[in-house]
Short mmCIF file of C-alpha atoms and ligand atoms in Angstrom, two decimals:
data_model
loop_
_atom_site.label_atom_id
_atom_site.label_comp_id
_atom_site.label_asym_id
_atom_site.label_seq_id
_atom_site.Cartn_x
_atom_site.Cartn_y
_atom_site.Cartn_z
CA MET A 1 -23.01 -12.55 -20.08
CA PRO A 2 -25.75 -13.25 -17.81
CA GLY A 3 -28.46 -10.48 -17.55
CA ASP A 4 -27.87 -7.91 -18.24
CA VAL A 5 -27.46 -5.47 -21.16
CA LEU A 6 -24.75 -2.82 -22.67
CA PHE A 7 -25.98 0.28 -23.63
CA TYR A 8 -24.46 2.36 -26.03
CA LEU A 9 -26.46 5.33 -26.21
CA GLY A 10 -24.27 7.24 -29.02
CA GLY A 11 -20.17 7.98 -28.54
CA ALA A 12 -18.74 6.37 -26.01
CA LYS A 13 -21.70 6.53 -23.45
CA LEU A 14 -22.20 3.26 -21.86
CA PHE A 15 -24.15 1.07 -18.91
CA TYR A 16 -24.14 -1.58 -17.86
CA GLN A 17 -27.40 -1.27 -15.56
CA LYS A 18 -29.22 1.33 -17.69
CA GLU A 19 -32.42 1.34 -14.82
CA ILE A 20 -30.56 1.34 -11.93
CA GLU A 21 -28.18 4.29 -12.69
CA THR A 22 -29.94 6.84 -14.52
CA MET A 23 -33.11 6.00 -11.84
CA SER A 24 -34.59 9.42 -10.73
CA ARG A 25 -33.21 10.96 -7.05
CA LYS A 26 -37.44 9.76 -5.48
CA ASP A 27 -37.26 6.78 -6.67
CA ILE A 28 -33.60 6.08 -5.69
CA GLU A 29 -34.51 7.46 -2.00
CA ASP A 30 -37.93 5.63 -1.44
CA LEU A 31 -35.79 2.06 -2.02
CA GLN A 32 -33.36 3.64 0.38
CA LEU A 33 -35.53 4.45 2.76
CA ARG A 34 -37.01 0.64 1.95
CA LYS A 35 -34.11 -0.59 2.23
CA LEU A 36 -32.74 0.96 5.38
CA ARG A 37 -35.68 0.04 7.05
CA TRP A 38 -34.87 -3.70 6.42
CA MET A 39 -31.31 -3.24 6.96
CA VAL A 40 -32.09 -1.51 10.17
CA ASP A 41 -34.58 -4.93 11.00
CA TYR A 42 -31.66 -7.22 9.44
CA CYS A 43 -29.20 -6.09 11.65
CA TYR A 44 -30.85 -6.04 14.94
CA ASN A 45 -32.66 -9.66 14.18
CA ASN A 46 -28.94 -10.69 13.47
CA VAL A 47 -25.79 -9.91 14.89
CA PRO A 48 -26.29 -9.21 18.42
CA PHE A 49 -23.67 -6.64 18.18
CA TYR A 50 -25.97 -4.27 16.25
CA HIS A 51 -28.82 -5.68 18.34
CA GLU A 52 -27.48 -4.03 21.63
CA ARG A 53 -26.18 -0.69 19.81
CA LEU A 54 -29.52 -0.33 18.23
CA GLY A 55 -31.62 -1.22 21.90
CA GLN A 56 -29.85 1.51 23.50
CA ALA A 57 -30.60 4.31 20.61
CA GLY A 58 -34.33 2.95 21.04
CA ILE A 59 -34.50 1.49 17.70
CA THR A 60 -35.60 -1.40 17.57
CA SER A 61 -37.50 -1.88 14.63
CA GLY A 62 -36.59 -0.58 10.84
CA GLY A 63 -40.12 1.09 11.35
CA LYS A 64 -38.79 3.22 13.85
CA ILE A 65 -36.92 5.19 10.63
CA LYS A 66 -39.18 7.65 8.98
CA THR A 67 -37.20 9.50 6.36
CA LEU A 68 -33.79 8.28 5.17
CA SER A 69 -32.04 11.59 7.49
CA ASP A 70 -33.39 9.92 10.24
CA ILE A 71 -30.17 7.43 8.90
CA GLN A 72 -28.67 9.48 12.13
CA TYR A 73 -30.44 8.45 15.37
CA ILE A 74 -28.65 5.74 13.91
CA PRO A 75 -24.96 4.97 15.75
CA CYS A 76 -22.36 5.10 13.72
CA THR A 77 -19.74 1.78 13.37
CA THR A 78 -15.61 2.65 13.90
CA LYS A 79 -12.79 0.18 12.53
CA ASP A 80 -12.21 -0.77 16.33
CA ASP A 81 -15.46 -1.51 16.29
CA ILE A 82 -14.96 -4.22 13.58
CA ARG A 83 -11.56 -4.85 14.97
CA ASP A 84 -13.09 -5.91 18.87
CA ASN A 85 -15.59 -7.89 17.12
CA TYR A 86 -12.55 -10.41 15.06
CA PRO A 87 -13.18 -12.12 12.62
CA PHE A 88 -16.82 -12.94 13.12
CA GLY A 89 -18.30 -11.17 15.47
CA LEU A 90 -20.47 -9.12 13.34
CA LEU A 91 -22.26 -12.02 11.14
CA ALA A 92 -25.20 -11.77 10.63
CA VAL A 93 -25.83 -15.16 8.44
CA PRO A 94 -24.26 -19.20 9.82
CA MET A 95 -20.56 -19.07 8.48
CA LYS A 96 -21.76 -21.97 6.27
CA LYS A 97 -23.72 -19.23 4.67
CA ILE A 98 -20.53 -17.89 3.74
CA VAL A 99 -18.39 -18.19 0.86
CA ARG A 100 -16.25 -16.07 0.57
CA ILE A 101 -13.43 -14.10 3.00
CA HIS A 102 -11.23 -11.67 2.80
CA ALA A 103 -9.03 -8.69 5.31
CA SER A 104 -7.29 -5.54 4.16
CA SER A 105 -4.23 -5.50 6.02
CA GLY A 106 -3.71 -2.73 8.99
CA THR A 107 -0.62 -1.08 10.12
CA THR A 108 -0.79 -2.21 12.87
CA GLY A 109 -2.69 -5.45 15.03
CA LYS A 110 -5.41 -8.35 13.17
CA PRO A 111 -7.01 -7.66 10.21
CA THR A 112 -10.57 -5.90 9.41
CA VAL A 113 -12.09 -8.90 7.74
CA GLY A 114 -15.17 -9.21 5.46
CA ALA A 115 -17.92 -12.18 4.93
CA TYR A 116 -19.27 -12.63 1.70
CA THR A 117 -22.86 -15.17 0.54
CA GLN A 118 -23.11 -15.54 -2.65
CA GLU A 119 -25.07 -12.85 -2.91
CA ASP A 120 -23.23 -10.50 -1.63
CA LEU A 121 -20.46 -11.81 -4.05
CA ASP A 122 -22.93 -10.99 -7.03
CA VAL A 123 -23.80 -7.80 -6.20
CA TRP A 124 -20.94 -6.96 -5.90
CA SER A 125 -19.08 -8.42 -9.39
CA ASP A 126 -21.96 -6.36 -10.83
CA LEU A 127 -21.03 -3.31 -9.06
CA VAL A 128 -17.28 -2.99 -10.19
CA ALA A 129 -18.47 -4.05 -14.08
CA ARG A 130 -20.98 -0.69 -13.23
CA VAL A 131 -18.03 0.92 -12.79
CA ALA A 132 -15.22 -0.77 -14.90
CA VAL A 133 -18.47 0.15 -18.16
CA ALA A 134 -18.66 3.56 -16.60
CA GLY A 135 -14.81 4.42 -16.98
CA GLY A 136 -15.13 2.37 -21.08
CA ALA A 137 -14.20 -1.29 -20.35
CA THR A 138 -16.05 -3.34 -22.86
CA GLU A 139 -16.13 -6.61 -23.65
CA ASP A 140 -12.99 -6.01 -26.01
CA ASP A 141 -10.65 -4.73 -23.97
CA ILE A 142 -8.04 -7.48 -22.68
CA PHE A 143 -7.46 -6.33 -18.41
CA GLN A 144 -3.91 -6.88 -16.71
CA ILE A 145 -5.04 -6.84 -13.65
CA SER A 146 -1.73 -5.58 -11.53
CA PHE A 147 -2.67 -5.69 -8.10
CA GLY A 148 -1.11 -7.92 -5.91
CA TYR A 149 -3.55 -11.09 -5.19
CA GLY A 150 -5.00 -12.54 -1.99
CA LEU A 151 -6.64 -11.49 0.96
CA PHE A 152 -7.21 -8.22 -0.62
CA THR A 153 -10.10 -7.31 -2.17
CA GLY A 154 -9.04 -5.84 -5.17
CA ALA A 155 -7.12 -7.74 -7.24
CA LEU A 156 -10.19 -10.13 -6.91
CA GLY A 157 -13.00 -7.56 -7.85
CA LEU A 158 -11.91 -5.94 -10.81
CA HIS A 159 -11.23 -9.85 -11.27
CA TYR A 160 -14.34 -10.87 -11.13
CA GLY A 161 -16.35 -7.43 -12.72
CA LEU A 162 -14.16 -7.30 -15.67
CA GLU A 163 -15.23 -11.21 -16.05
CA LYS A 164 -18.41 -10.33 -15.87
CA ILE A 165 -18.50 -7.27 -18.50
CA GLY A 166 -17.40 -9.98 -21.13
CA ALA A 167 -13.49 -8.72 -20.62
CA THR A 168 -10.10 -10.83 -21.17
CA VAL A 169 -8.72 -10.65 -17.78
CA ILE A 170 -4.61 -11.21 -17.26
CA PRO A 171 -3.93 -12.25 -13.10
CA ALA A 172 -1.04 -10.70 -13.02
CA SER A 173 -0.22 -9.52 -9.83
CA SER A 174 1.32 -6.69 -8.31
CA GLY A 175 5.48 -7.01 -8.95
CA ASN A 176 8.44 -8.48 -11.63
CA THR A 177 7.88 -5.54 -13.93
CA ASN A 178 10.21 -6.64 -17.10
CA LYS A 179 6.54 -9.59 -16.90
CA GLN A 180 4.50 -7.36 -16.75
CA LEU A 181 5.86 -4.93 -19.71
CA MET A 182 6.44 -8.64 -21.83
CA MET A 183 2.41 -9.90 -21.09
CA PHE A 184 1.26 -6.13 -22.57
CA ARG A 185 3.25 -5.87 -25.37
CA ASP A 186 2.51 -10.28 -26.12
CA PHE A 187 -0.62 -10.32 -24.49
CA GLY A 188 -2.19 -7.36 -26.39
CA VAL A 189 -3.05 -5.73 -23.29
CA THR A 190 -6.09 -2.95 -23.00
CA GLY A 191 -6.70 -2.29 -19.67
CA LEU A 192 -4.51 -1.68 -16.87
CA VAL A 193 -5.20 -1.95 -13.12
CA ALA A 194 -3.17 -1.00 -10.09
CA THR A 195 -2.56 1.49 -7.84
CA PRO A 196 -1.63 4.79 -9.06
CA SER A 197 1.86 4.60 -7.72
CA TYR A 198 2.52 0.83 -9.14
CA ALA A 199 0.39 2.78 -12.61
CA LEU A 200 2.99 5.60 -12.43
CA TYR A 201 5.74 3.11 -11.97
CA LEU A 202 4.99 0.84 -14.54
CA GLY A 203 5.49 4.62 -17.00
CA GLU A 204 8.14 4.78 -16.19
CA MET A 205 9.76 1.07 -17.44
CA VAL A 206 7.58 1.25 -20.60
CA ARG A 207 9.33 4.32 -21.44
CA GLU A 208 12.64 2.48 -20.81
CA SER A 209 12.27 -0.65 -22.11
CA GLY A 210 13.27 0.44 -25.62
CA PHE A 211 10.06 -0.91 -27.35
CA PRO A 212 8.01 1.88 -28.73
CA MET A 213 4.80 3.33 -27.47
CA SER A 214 3.73 0.95 -30.86
CA ALA A 215 4.39 -2.38 -28.77
CA TYR A 216 1.37 -1.30 -26.84
CA LYS A 217 -1.83 -1.58 -26.76
CA LEU A 218 -3.22 0.02 -24.13
CA ARG A 219 -5.66 2.53 -23.86
CA LEU A 220 -7.71 1.93 -20.23
CA GLY A 221 -6.77 2.25 -16.40
CA LEU A 222 -8.64 1.98 -13.64
CA LEU A 223 -6.28 2.47 -10.96
CA GLY A 224 -7.87 2.41 -7.43
CA SER A 225 -7.57 1.92 -3.54
CA GLU A 226 -4.80 4.73 -2.94
CA GLY A 227 -6.04 8.70 -3.59
CA CYS A 228 -4.37 9.79 -7.07
CA THR A 229 -4.24 14.00 -8.00
CA ASN A 230 -5.19 15.71 -11.28
CA SER A 231 -2.35 16.46 -11.79
CA MET A 232 -0.34 12.60 -10.85
CA ARG A 233 -3.48 11.14 -13.47
CA THR A 234 -1.92 13.37 -16.07
CA GLN A 235 1.03 12.44 -15.10
CA ILE A 236 0.02 8.45 -16.11
CA GLU A 237 -2.40 9.12 -18.46
CA ARG A 238 1.30 9.99 -21.09
CA SER A 239 3.31 8.05 -19.85
CA LEU A 240 1.05 4.79 -20.81
CA ASN A 241 -1.06 6.35 -23.17
CA ILE A 242 -4.62 5.02 -21.36
CA PHE A 243 -7.01 7.06 -19.98
CA VAL A 244 -7.20 6.04 -16.45
CA THR A 245 -10.53 6.93 -13.92
CA ASP A 246 -11.02 6.52 -10.50
CA ASN A 247 -12.68 4.18 -7.80
CA TYR A 248 -13.51 3.80 -5.34
CA GLY A 249 -14.35 1.15 -2.53
CA MET A 250 -12.80 -0.58 1.53
CA THR A 251 -13.62 -4.16 3.32
CA GLU A 252 -15.20 -2.88 5.76
CA LEU A 253 -18.30 -2.60 2.54
CA THR A 254 -17.59 -4.40 0.10
CA GLY A 255 -13.90 -3.87 -2.10
CA PRO A 256 -13.76 -1.87 -4.49
CA GLY A 257 -17.10 -0.74 -6.76
CA VAL A 258 -18.84 0.69 -4.47
CA ALA A 259 -17.92 4.24 -6.16
CA GLY A 260 -16.67 4.98 -9.71
CA GLU A 261 -15.53 7.61 -12.03
CA CYS A 262 -17.58 7.96 -15.26
CA GLU A 263 -15.28 9.08 -18.74
CA LEU A 264 -17.04 12.81 -18.06
CA ARG A 265 -15.10 12.13 -14.39
CA GLN A 266 -16.78 14.36 -12.15
CA GLY A 267 -16.49 12.67 -8.97
CA LEU A 268 -17.61 9.40 -7.77
CA HIS A 269 -20.44 7.59 -8.51
CA PHE A 270 -22.11 5.74 -5.15
CA ALA A 271 -24.03 2.79 -5.61
CA GLU A 272 -26.46 3.64 -4.23
CA ASP A 273 -29.38 0.51 -4.06
CA HIS A 274 -26.06 -0.96 -2.86
CA PHE A 275 -24.83 1.78 -0.16
CA LEU A 276 -26.69 4.88 1.67
CA PRO A 277 -23.40 7.88 1.96
CA GLU A 278 -23.33 10.67 4.83
CA ILE A 279 -20.77 13.40 4.66
CA ILE A 280 -20.64 14.46 8.63
CA ASP A 281 -18.90 16.52 10.51
CA LYS A 282 -16.03 14.40 12.01
CA ASP A 283 -16.34 15.77 15.61
CA THR A 284 -19.58 16.48 16.03
CA MET A 285 -21.09 13.92 14.18
CA GLU A 286 -23.88 15.89 13.05
CA GLN A 287 -24.53 15.90 9.58
CA LYS A 288 -23.14 18.30 6.12
CA GLY A 289 -25.70 19.56 3.32
CA PRO A 290 -24.24 18.67 -0.70
CA GLY A 291 -21.45 19.83 -1.67
CA GLU A 292 -19.79 20.21 2.14
CA PRO A 293 -16.98 18.05 2.97
CA GLY A 294 -16.56 16.18 5.70
CA GLU A 295 -16.34 11.82 6.69
CA LEU A 296 -18.13 9.93 4.65
CA VAL A 297 -20.55 7.29 6.81
CA VAL A 298 -21.72 4.57 4.93
CA THR A 299 -23.88 2.38 5.01
CA THR A 300 -24.71 -0.88 3.48
CA LEU A 301 -28.65 -1.35 2.45
CA SER A 302 -28.26 -5.02 0.25
CA ARG A 303 -25.15 -6.74 2.46
CA TYR A 304 -26.03 -10.39 3.93
CA GLY A 305 -22.86 -11.85 5.11
CA MET A 306 -21.71 -9.17 7.56
CA PRO A 307 -23.35 -5.50 6.95
CA VAL A 308 -22.77 -2.83 9.08
CA LEU A 309 -24.73 0.37 9.49
CA ARG A 310 -23.19 3.85 9.42
CA TYR A 311 -19.94 3.20 8.76
CA ARG A 312 -17.38 6.08 9.68
CA THR A 313 -14.54 5.57 6.34
CA LYS A 314 -12.10 8.07 8.45
CA ASP A 315 -12.15 9.61 4.28
CA ILE A 316 -12.18 13.32 3.60
CA THR A 317 -14.95 14.13 0.61
CA SER A 318 -17.83 16.03 -0.27
CA ILE A 319 -21.36 14.08 -2.20
CA THR A 320 -23.56 16.10 -4.74
CA TYR A 321 -26.66 15.19 -5.67
CA GLU A 322 -26.56 16.67 -8.76
CA PRO A 323 -27.06 14.36 -12.69
CA CYS A 324 -24.26 14.01 -14.19
CA ALA A 325 -24.40 14.70 -17.65
CA CYS A 326 -23.58 10.89 -18.40
CA GLY A 327 -26.63 10.04 -17.59
CA ARG A 328 -26.13 8.84 -14.04
CA THR A 329 -28.30 9.81 -11.19
CA HIS A 330 -26.42 7.92 -8.79
CA ALA A 331 -24.72 11.08 -6.44
CA ARG A 332 -21.29 11.59 -6.72
CA MET A 333 -18.79 12.31 -4.21
CA GLN A 334 -15.11 13.90 -4.75
CA LYS A 335 -12.53 12.47 -4.79
CA VAL A 336 -11.24 12.00 -1.13
CA MET A 337 -9.36 14.26 -0.17
CA GLY A 338 -7.10 12.77 2.78
CA ARG A 339 -8.08 10.53 5.61
CA THR A 340 -8.77 11.73 9.34
CA ASP A 341 -5.70 10.05 9.86
CA ASP A 342 -3.29 10.77 7.44
CA MET A 343 -3.84 14.38 7.82
CA LEU A 344 -0.64 15.49 9.33
CA ILE A 345 -0.99 18.38 11.77
CA ILE A 346 1.91 20.57 11.21
CA LYS A 347 2.10 23.89 13.59
CA GLY A 348 -0.62 23.66 14.14
CA VAL A 349 -1.54 23.46 10.22
CA ASN A 350 -3.10 21.03 8.95
CA VAL A 351 -2.25 19.31 5.88
CA PHE A 352 -2.83 16.43 3.90
CA PRO A 353 -0.56 15.15 1.51
CA SER A 354 -2.67 15.10 -2.05
CA GLN A 355 -1.87 18.85 -1.47
CA ILE A 356 1.81 18.58 -1.02
CA GLU A 357 1.52 16.46 -4.13
CA SER A 358 -0.46 18.50 -6.19
CA ALA A 359 1.54 21.66 -5.81
CA LEU A 360 4.90 18.98 -6.60
CA VAL A 361 3.61 17.58 -10.07
CA GLY A 362 4.01 19.62 -12.98
CA MET A 363 6.12 21.57 -12.11
CA GLU A 364 9.84 21.97 -14.30
CA GLY A 365 12.34 19.29 -13.34
CA VAL A 366 10.69 17.60 -10.96
CA GLY A 367 9.53 14.09 -10.92
CA PRO A 368 6.01 12.89 -9.60
CA HIS A 369 8.18 10.70 -6.50
CA TYR A 370 8.63 12.80 -2.81
CA GLN A 371 8.65 11.38 0.77
CA LEU A 372 7.50 14.20 3.65
CA VAL A 373 9.71 13.10 6.38
CA VAL A 374 8.18 15.19 10.15
CA ARG A 375 10.57 15.48 13.29
CA ARG A 376 10.57 17.22 16.63
CA ARG A 377 13.11 19.99 16.61
CA ASN A 378 12.92 21.74 19.93
CA PHE A 379 9.81 21.31 20.87
CA LEU A 380 9.03 22.14 17.41
CA ASP A 381 6.89 20.48 14.22
CA ASN A 382 9.18 21.44 11.15
CA LEU A 383 8.32 18.98 7.50
CA GLU A 384 11.14 16.97 5.09
CA VAL A 385 9.83 18.10 1.60
CA LYS A 386 12.24 15.50 -0.01
CA VAL A 387 11.68 16.00 -3.84
CA GLU A 388 12.87 13.94 -6.99
CA LEU A 389 14.25 15.41 -9.48
CA LEU A 390 13.98 14.75 -13.32
CA ASN A 391 17.22 14.98 -14.77
CA ALA A 392 20.67 14.20 -12.96
CA ASP A 393 22.55 17.61 -15.16
CA LEU A 394 20.27 20.05 -13.07
CA LEU A 395 23.55 18.39 -9.88
CA GLU A 396 26.15 19.87 -11.90
CA SER A 397 24.91 22.91 -11.04
CA TYR A 398 24.74 24.62 -7.57
CA GLY A 399 22.58 27.78 -8.36
CA ALA A 400 20.27 26.31 -10.68
CA LEU A 401 19.76 23.69 -7.69
CA GLU A 402 18.94 26.02 -5.39
CA THR A 403 16.90 28.68 -7.63
CA LEU A 404 15.03 24.82 -8.26
CA GLN A 405 14.71 24.74 -3.97
CA ARG A 406 13.39 28.38 -3.05
CA LYS A 407 10.27 27.63 -6.56
CA ILE A 408 9.08 24.60 -3.95
CA HIS A 409 10.01 26.02 -0.27
CA ASP A 410 7.86 29.22 -2.70
CA ARG A 411 4.99 26.75 -3.79
CA LEU A 412 4.52 24.71 -1.42
CA LYS A 413 3.99 27.71 1.05
CA SER A 414 1.58 29.31 -1.73
CA VAL A 415 -0.58 25.63 -1.05
CA LEU A 416 0.09 24.93 2.76
CA GLY A 417 0.00 28.30 4.57
CA LEU A 418 4.52 26.82 5.88
CA ASP A 419 7.45 26.99 6.22
CA THR A 420 8.74 23.50 5.02
CA ARG A 421 12.43 22.04 4.12
CA VAL A 422 12.80 21.07 1.06
CA THR A 423 16.17 18.86 0.13
CA LEU A 424 16.24 17.50 -3.64
CA ALA A 425 16.99 13.70 -4.35
CA GLU A 426 18.39 12.64 -7.43
CA PRO A 427 16.57 10.78 -10.14
CA LYS A 428 15.40 7.05 -8.59
CA SER A 429 16.90 7.29 -5.87
CA LEU A 430 12.84 7.34 -3.96
CA GLU A 431 11.53 4.60 -2.97
CA ARG A 432 8.80 3.31 -5.32
CA PHE A 433 5.82 1.74 -4.83
CA GLN A 434 4.09 -1.68 -6.35
CA GLY A 435 1.19 -1.54 -3.96
CA LYS A 436 -0.22 1.70 -2.41
CA ALA A 437 2.60 4.20 -1.73
CA LYS A 438 4.05 5.20 1.95
CA ARG A 439 5.31 8.50 1.82
CA VAL A 440 5.50 10.20 4.92
CA LEU A 441 7.37 9.11 7.95
CA ASP A 442 6.27 11.30 10.91
CA LEU A 443 8.81 11.03 13.29
CA ARG A 444 7.94 12.85 16.24
CA ASN A 445 7.83 10.36 18.39
CA GLU A 446 11.56 9.26 17.75
CA PRO A 447 13.90 10.92 19.92
CA GLU A 448 15.72 14.35 19.01
CA GLU A 449 18.69 13.36 16.70
CA LYS A 450 21.45 15.48 18.16
ZN1 ZN B 1 -21.09 10.69 -14.72
#
């Protein structure tokens, strides 16, 4: 294993880079300020886009940054800025220094590109290794990576990070579920990397595989690339008999490994030596205090190929700087509550799909699969929540169906403060997802149904 040592501190408390992960808050902030100043100089001198933006803001050198909070005077970078400079306009190095390109598929238009130097890839693997070890992975584990490979950062990111800690990696990619289960059994797979939605589906298939649970040696899940409520996580853990941790990242910032949960699962530890996170009000752009929810904005502190200053992630969360009982001192962000652009505004009420998911999962008689359909009728929005039944027998009794429907309606009303139309679907009738789930169908711009 190159360079780093795994520290065993009693029980299962593990660190990948203990000295960095347990630095004092003062040392972290000193390091961040030093790196931020360097980063401003680096961007100003090497990226024409930032030269212009920083120049307009009067920040023509890193020396203008006196304290960490001065970061608020640096203009934010948005996804549109990255798209406008597609594909390589934001590179800070000549193309020959770039050794890898990734891209995230956007729902519209051109993909968002990430370009990496060799140093960037080395740091990235370390970051993923930290998250993997924090989530309980060791060199004895055999990990099946059931993320789709390709331009997407998830699969190769976890792949290199897990190899770095000495775990065995099976690049299964997504799809072909029977083969996934066969490899689980035949290769003695102990760890799964997948999206929560795919893990949920694999769990269903494991139950139906006809093999006893003892045929599966799974124990850990490093899930990511989409949100996962605690209740859905519990469901995944039960069905696959694994312990699940969540990790966070995006192509614009590197990929997975920007933040990740430790085994205590009290928030995701940010890799603060490589990233400077802030929470802002998405409308006024003002910085929020610790614990206050808002939009996450992140500055890369050591990315050479494609550095980014104050990237607006559109993810809504909050950050705490209290040290964690695991020993790590790096700030923790709460699970992402939703994305500013996933937020549905229905009859003036803000609704996040994750709120509906939390309300549904764990309710008796219904499964974790759901779909939201938003329509506009007579100029009024209405939200239909399609929920899948666990047991087809219920379809035989109109009375029981009606009772369940009312129960779900009332529960959603108390969580959302909104009347919804609840429809119950037959077991296994709603779509299953192998990548990121698409659970919202917004038909408000379609012609009205007659
Ligand atoms: Zn912790």
